[in-house]
Short mmCIF file of C-alpha atoms and ligand atoms in Angstrom, two decimals:
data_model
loop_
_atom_site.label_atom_id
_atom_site.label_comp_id
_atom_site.label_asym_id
_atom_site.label_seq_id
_atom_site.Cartn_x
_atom_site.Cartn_y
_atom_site.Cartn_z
CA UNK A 24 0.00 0.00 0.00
CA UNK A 25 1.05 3.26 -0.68
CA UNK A 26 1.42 5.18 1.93
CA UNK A 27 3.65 8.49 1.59
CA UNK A 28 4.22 11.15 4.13
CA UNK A 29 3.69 14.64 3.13
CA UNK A 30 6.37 16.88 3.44
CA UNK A 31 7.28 20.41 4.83
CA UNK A 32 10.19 22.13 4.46
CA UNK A 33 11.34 26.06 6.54
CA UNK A 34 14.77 26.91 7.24
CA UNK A 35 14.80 26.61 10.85
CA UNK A 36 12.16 26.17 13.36
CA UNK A 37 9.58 28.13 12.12
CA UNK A 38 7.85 25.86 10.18
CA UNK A 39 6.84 23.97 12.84
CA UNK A 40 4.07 26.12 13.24
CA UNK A 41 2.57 24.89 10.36
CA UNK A 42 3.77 20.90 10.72
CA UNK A 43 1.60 21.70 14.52
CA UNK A 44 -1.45 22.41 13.04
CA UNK A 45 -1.30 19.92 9.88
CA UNK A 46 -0.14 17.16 12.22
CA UNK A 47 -3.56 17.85 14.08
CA UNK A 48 -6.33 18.29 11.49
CA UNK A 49 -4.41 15.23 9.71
CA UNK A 50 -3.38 12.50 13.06
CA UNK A 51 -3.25 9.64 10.51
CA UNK A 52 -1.00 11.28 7.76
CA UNK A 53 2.99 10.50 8.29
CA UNK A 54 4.90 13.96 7.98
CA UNK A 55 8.56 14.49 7.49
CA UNK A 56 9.81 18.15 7.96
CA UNK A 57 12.84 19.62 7.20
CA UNK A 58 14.55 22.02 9.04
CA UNK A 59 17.40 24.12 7.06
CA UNK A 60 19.47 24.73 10.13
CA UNK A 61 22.56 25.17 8.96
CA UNK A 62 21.54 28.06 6.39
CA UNK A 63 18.53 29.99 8.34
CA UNK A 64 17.82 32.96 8.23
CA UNK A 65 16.52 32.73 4.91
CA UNK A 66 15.50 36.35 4.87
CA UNK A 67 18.11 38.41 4.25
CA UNK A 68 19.47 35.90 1.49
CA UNK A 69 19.24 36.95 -2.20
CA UNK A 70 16.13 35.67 -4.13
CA UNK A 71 18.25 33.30 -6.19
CA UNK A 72 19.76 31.56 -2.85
CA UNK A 73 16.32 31.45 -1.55
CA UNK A 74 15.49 29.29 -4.76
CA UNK A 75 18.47 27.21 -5.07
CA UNK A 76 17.97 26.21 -1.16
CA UNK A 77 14.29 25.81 -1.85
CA UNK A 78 15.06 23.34 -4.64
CA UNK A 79 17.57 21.15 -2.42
CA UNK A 80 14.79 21.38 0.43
CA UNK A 81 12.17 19.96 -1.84
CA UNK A 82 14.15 17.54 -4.16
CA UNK A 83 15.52 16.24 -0.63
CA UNK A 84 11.98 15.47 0.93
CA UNK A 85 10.81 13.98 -2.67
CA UNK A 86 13.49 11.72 -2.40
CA UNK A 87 12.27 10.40 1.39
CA UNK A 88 8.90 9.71 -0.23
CA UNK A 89 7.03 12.84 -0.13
CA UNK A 90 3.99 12.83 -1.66
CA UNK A 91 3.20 16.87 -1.71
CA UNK A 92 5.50 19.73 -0.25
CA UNK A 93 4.35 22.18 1.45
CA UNK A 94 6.74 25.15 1.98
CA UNK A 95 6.15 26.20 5.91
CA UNK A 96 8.48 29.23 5.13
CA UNK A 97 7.20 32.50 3.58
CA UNK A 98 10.43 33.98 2.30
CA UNK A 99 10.57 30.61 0.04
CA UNK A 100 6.67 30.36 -0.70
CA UNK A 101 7.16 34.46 -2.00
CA UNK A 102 10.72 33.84 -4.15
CA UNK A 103 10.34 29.94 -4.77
CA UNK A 104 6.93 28.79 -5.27
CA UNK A 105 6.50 29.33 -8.83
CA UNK A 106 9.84 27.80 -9.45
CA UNK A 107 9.11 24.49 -7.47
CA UNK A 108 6.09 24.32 -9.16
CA UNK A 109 7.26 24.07 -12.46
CA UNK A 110 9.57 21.07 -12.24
CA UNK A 111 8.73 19.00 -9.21
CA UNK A 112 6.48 16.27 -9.93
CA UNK A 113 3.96 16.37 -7.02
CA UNK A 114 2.00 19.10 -5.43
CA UNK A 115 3.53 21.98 -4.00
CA UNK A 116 1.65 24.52 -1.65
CA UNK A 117 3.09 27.58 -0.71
CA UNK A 118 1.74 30.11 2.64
CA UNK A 119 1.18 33.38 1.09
CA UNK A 120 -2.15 33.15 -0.75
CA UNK A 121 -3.61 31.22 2.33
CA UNK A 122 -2.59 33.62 4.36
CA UNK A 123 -3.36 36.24 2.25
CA UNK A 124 -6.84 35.13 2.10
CA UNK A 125 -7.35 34.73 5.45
CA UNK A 126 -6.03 38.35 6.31
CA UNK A 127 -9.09 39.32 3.79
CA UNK A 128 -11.59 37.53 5.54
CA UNK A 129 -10.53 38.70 8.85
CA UNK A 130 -10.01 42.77 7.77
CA UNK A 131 -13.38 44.39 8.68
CA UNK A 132 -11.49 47.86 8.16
CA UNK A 133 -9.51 46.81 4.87
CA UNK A 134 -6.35 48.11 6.74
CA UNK A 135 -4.21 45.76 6.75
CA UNK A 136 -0.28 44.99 8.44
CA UNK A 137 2.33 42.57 7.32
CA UNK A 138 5.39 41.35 9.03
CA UNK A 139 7.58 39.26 7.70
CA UNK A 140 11.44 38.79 6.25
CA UNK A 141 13.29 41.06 4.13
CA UNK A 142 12.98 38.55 1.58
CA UNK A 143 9.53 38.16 2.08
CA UNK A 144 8.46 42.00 1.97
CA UNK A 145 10.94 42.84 -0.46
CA UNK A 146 9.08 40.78 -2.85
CA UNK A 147 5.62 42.72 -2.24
CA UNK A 148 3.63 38.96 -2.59
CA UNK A 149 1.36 39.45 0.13
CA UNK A 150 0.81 43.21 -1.16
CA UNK A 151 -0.20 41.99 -5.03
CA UNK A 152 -1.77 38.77 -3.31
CA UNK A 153 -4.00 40.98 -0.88
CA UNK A 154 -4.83 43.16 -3.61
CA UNK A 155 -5.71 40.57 -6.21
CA UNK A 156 -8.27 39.32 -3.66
CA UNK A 157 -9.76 42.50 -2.41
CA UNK A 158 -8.67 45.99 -4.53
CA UNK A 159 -10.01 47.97 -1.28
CA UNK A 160 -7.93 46.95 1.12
CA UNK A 161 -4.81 49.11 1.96
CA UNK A 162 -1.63 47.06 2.93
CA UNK A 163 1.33 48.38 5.29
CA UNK A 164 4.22 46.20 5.40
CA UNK A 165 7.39 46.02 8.18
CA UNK A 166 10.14 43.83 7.72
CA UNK A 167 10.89 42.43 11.09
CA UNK A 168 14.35 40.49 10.92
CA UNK A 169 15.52 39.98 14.11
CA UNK A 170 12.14 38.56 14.90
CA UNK A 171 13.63 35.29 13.29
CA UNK A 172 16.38 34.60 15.68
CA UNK A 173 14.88 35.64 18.80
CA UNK A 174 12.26 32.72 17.65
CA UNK A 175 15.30 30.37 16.81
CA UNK A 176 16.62 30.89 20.11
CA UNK A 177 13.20 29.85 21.69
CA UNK A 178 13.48 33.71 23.46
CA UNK A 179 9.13 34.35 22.87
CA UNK A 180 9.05 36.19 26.14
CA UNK A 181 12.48 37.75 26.24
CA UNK A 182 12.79 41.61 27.32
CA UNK A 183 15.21 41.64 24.38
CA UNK A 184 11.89 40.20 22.50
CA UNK A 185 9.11 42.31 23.74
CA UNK A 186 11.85 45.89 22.82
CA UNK A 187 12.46 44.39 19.44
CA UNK A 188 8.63 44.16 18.87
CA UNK A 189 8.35 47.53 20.07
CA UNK A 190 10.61 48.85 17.69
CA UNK A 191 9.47 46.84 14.80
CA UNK A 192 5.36 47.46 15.26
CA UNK A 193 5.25 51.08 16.51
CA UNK A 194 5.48 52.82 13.09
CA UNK A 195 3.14 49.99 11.70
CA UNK A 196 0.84 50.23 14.38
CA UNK A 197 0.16 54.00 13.28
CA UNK A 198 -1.47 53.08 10.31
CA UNK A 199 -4.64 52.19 11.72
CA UNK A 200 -4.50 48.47 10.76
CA UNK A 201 -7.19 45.82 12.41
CA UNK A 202 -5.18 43.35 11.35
CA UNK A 203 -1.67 41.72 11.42
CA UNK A 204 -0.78 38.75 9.12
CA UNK A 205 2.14 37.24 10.35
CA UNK A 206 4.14 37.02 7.32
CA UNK A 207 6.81 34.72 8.77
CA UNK A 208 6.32 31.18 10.24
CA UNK A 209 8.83 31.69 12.91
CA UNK A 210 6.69 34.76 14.22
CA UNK A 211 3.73 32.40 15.68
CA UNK A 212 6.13 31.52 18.44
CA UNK A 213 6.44 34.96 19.43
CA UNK A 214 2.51 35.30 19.10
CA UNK A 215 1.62 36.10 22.91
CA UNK A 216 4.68 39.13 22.82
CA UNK A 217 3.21 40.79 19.93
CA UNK A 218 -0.59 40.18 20.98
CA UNK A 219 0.37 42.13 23.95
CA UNK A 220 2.16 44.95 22.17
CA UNK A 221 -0.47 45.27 19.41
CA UNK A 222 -3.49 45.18 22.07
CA UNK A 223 -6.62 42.58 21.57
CA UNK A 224 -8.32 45.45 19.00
CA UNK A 225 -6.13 43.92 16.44
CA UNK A 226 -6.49 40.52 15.37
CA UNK A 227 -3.17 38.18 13.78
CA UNK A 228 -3.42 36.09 11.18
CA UNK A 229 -1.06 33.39 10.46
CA UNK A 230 -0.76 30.87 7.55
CA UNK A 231 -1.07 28.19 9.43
CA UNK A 232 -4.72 27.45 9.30
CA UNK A 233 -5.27 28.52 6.51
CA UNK A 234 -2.68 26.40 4.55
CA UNK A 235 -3.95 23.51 6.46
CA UNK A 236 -7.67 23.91 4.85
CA UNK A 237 -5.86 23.92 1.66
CA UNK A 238 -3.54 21.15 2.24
CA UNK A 239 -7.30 19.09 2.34
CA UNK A 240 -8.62 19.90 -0.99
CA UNK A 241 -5.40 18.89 -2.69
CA UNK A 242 -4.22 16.00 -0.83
CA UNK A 243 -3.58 12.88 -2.65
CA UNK A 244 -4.61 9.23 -2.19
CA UNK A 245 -6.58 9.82 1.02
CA UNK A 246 -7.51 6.32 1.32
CA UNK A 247 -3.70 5.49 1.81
CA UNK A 248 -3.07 7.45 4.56
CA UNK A 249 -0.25 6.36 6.72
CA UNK A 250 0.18 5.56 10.95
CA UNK A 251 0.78 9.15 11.49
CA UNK A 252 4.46 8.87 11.80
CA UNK A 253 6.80 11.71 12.27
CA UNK A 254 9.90 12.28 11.47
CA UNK A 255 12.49 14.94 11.07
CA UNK A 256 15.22 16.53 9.52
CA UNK A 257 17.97 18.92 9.99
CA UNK A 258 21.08 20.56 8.36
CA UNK A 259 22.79 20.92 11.52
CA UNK A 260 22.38 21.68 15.74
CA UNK A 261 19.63 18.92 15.96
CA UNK A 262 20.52 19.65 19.64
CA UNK A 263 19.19 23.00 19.84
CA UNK A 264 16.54 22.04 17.27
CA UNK A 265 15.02 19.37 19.32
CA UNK A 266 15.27 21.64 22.56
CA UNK A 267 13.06 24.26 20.86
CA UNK A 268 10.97 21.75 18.77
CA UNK A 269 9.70 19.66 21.49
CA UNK A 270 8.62 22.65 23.53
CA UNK A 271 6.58 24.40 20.19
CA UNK A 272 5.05 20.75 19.83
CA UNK A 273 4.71 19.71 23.20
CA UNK A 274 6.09 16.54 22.54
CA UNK A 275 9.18 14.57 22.83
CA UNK A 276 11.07 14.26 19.32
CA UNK A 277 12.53 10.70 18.72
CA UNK A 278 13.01 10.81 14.73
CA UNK A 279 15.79 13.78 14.39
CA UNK A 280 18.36 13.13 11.73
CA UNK A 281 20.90 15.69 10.52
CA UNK A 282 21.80 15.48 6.56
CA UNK A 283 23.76 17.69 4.68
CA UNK A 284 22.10 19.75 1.57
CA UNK A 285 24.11 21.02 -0.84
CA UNK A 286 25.23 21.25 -4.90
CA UNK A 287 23.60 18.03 -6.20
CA UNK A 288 21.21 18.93 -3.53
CA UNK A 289 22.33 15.85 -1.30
CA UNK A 290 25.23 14.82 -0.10
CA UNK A 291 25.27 12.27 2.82
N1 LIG B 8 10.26 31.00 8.65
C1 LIG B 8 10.65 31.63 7.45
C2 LIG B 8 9.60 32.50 6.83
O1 LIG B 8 8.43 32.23 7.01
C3 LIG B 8 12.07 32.02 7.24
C4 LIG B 8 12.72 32.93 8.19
C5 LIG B 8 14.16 33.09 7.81
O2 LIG B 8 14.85 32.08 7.66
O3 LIG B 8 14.61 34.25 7.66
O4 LIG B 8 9.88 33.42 6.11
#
């Protein structure tokens, strides 16, 4: 029988935000994630690294069976999607348009804030993807890039965190936005820091959900769904990655393996 794990790909941690909630809407799927430790951040990185790593990411997770990718990182879904979508031979979902939409559905006052990478609002995809859904709604974007470590180092409630959010959100914040997509899958883990900051008068938005309900219409085979097996993979400091990782998923992690990507895409 047939039974293939779906797989998700971010350059660190991050994407574990999105493995949480596909892991439970789907308890009987097997997942494998990657995590790109040894290259995150991804944000600041031009848009043809982005791609080339993207590529590795996805050819490597093809390779351990995958059946469909879905890229838990938002700097790759805005600079790779297309790209993977054109010569990998399953399904490939990306977090921007779900997120997107759900940022539209959420707006009541079409003003709407974006965090995210450089990477991510350097490329202006949520912008054109907000607008091509609703031409009303008014976008403000902030790239937030220290937000990404602070998440790697598992720091949600820092000081250091809570100044850095300060910094990052006050200009945004003056825009007169009712909601906040979180336009980076490491920024969920900082969620209850910037709720605070923001106030309860604006709502976040992450992809999670949302690529989750879409991950449903386009999964494959569901009759051949597996024991709901995890497993996961890293380019380096599984240590710290399992530290972190098992207290996002509230779970011990058993199934860590480190591999190394590279030209070729794979090399042990
Ligand atoms: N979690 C990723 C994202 O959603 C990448 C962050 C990074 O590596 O800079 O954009």
């Amino acid at each position: 029988m047939n039974k293939k794990p779906i797989g998700i790909f971010d350059s660190g941690v991050g994407g574990l935000t999105v493995f949480k909630e596909i892991r439970k809407r789907f308890p009987y799927e097997d997942l494998i994630y990657f995590g790109d430790t040894a290259r995150v951040p991804y944000g600041p990185k031009s848009r043809n690294t982005v791609i080339e790593y993207s590529v590795q990411n996805a050819r490597f997770l093809i390779q351990q069976g995958a059946k469909i990718i879905v890229i838990a990182c938002n700097t790759s879904s805005a600079t790779a999607l297309t790209e993977l979508q054109s010569i990998l031979p399953v399904p490939v979902l990306g977090v921007i348009e779900p997120g997107a939409m759900s940022a539209v559905k959420t707006s009541i006052s079409k003003r709407i804030g974006v965090i995210g990478t450089e990477g991510t609002i350097r490329s202006q995809a949520y912008s054109s993807a907000i607008s091509n859904l609703d031409k009303n709604c008014s976008v403000f974007s902030k790239a937030c890039p220290l937000l990404v470590q602070l998440a790697e180092e598992g720091w949600e409630d820092h000081e250091v965190t809570k100044l850095t959010i300060k910094e990052y959100l006050t200009p945004l914040l003056k825009n007169s936005i009712d909601t906040l997509v979180l336009g980076c899958t490491h920024y969920p883990i900082l969620k209850t820091s910037i709720q605070q900051f923001a106030g309860n008068e604006i709502t976040l938005v992450d992809s999670a959900q949302a690529v989750t309900d879409k991950l449903d219409d386009v999964l494959p085979n569901r009759e051949t769904m597996g024991t709901g097996e995890d497993r996961f993979y890293v380019s380096d400091n599984e240590d710290k990655f399992n530290k972190i990782a098992s207290k996002i998923l509230n779970m011990e992690i058993d199934k860590l393996i480190k591999v190394k990507l590279g030209e070729g895409w794979f090399l042990n």
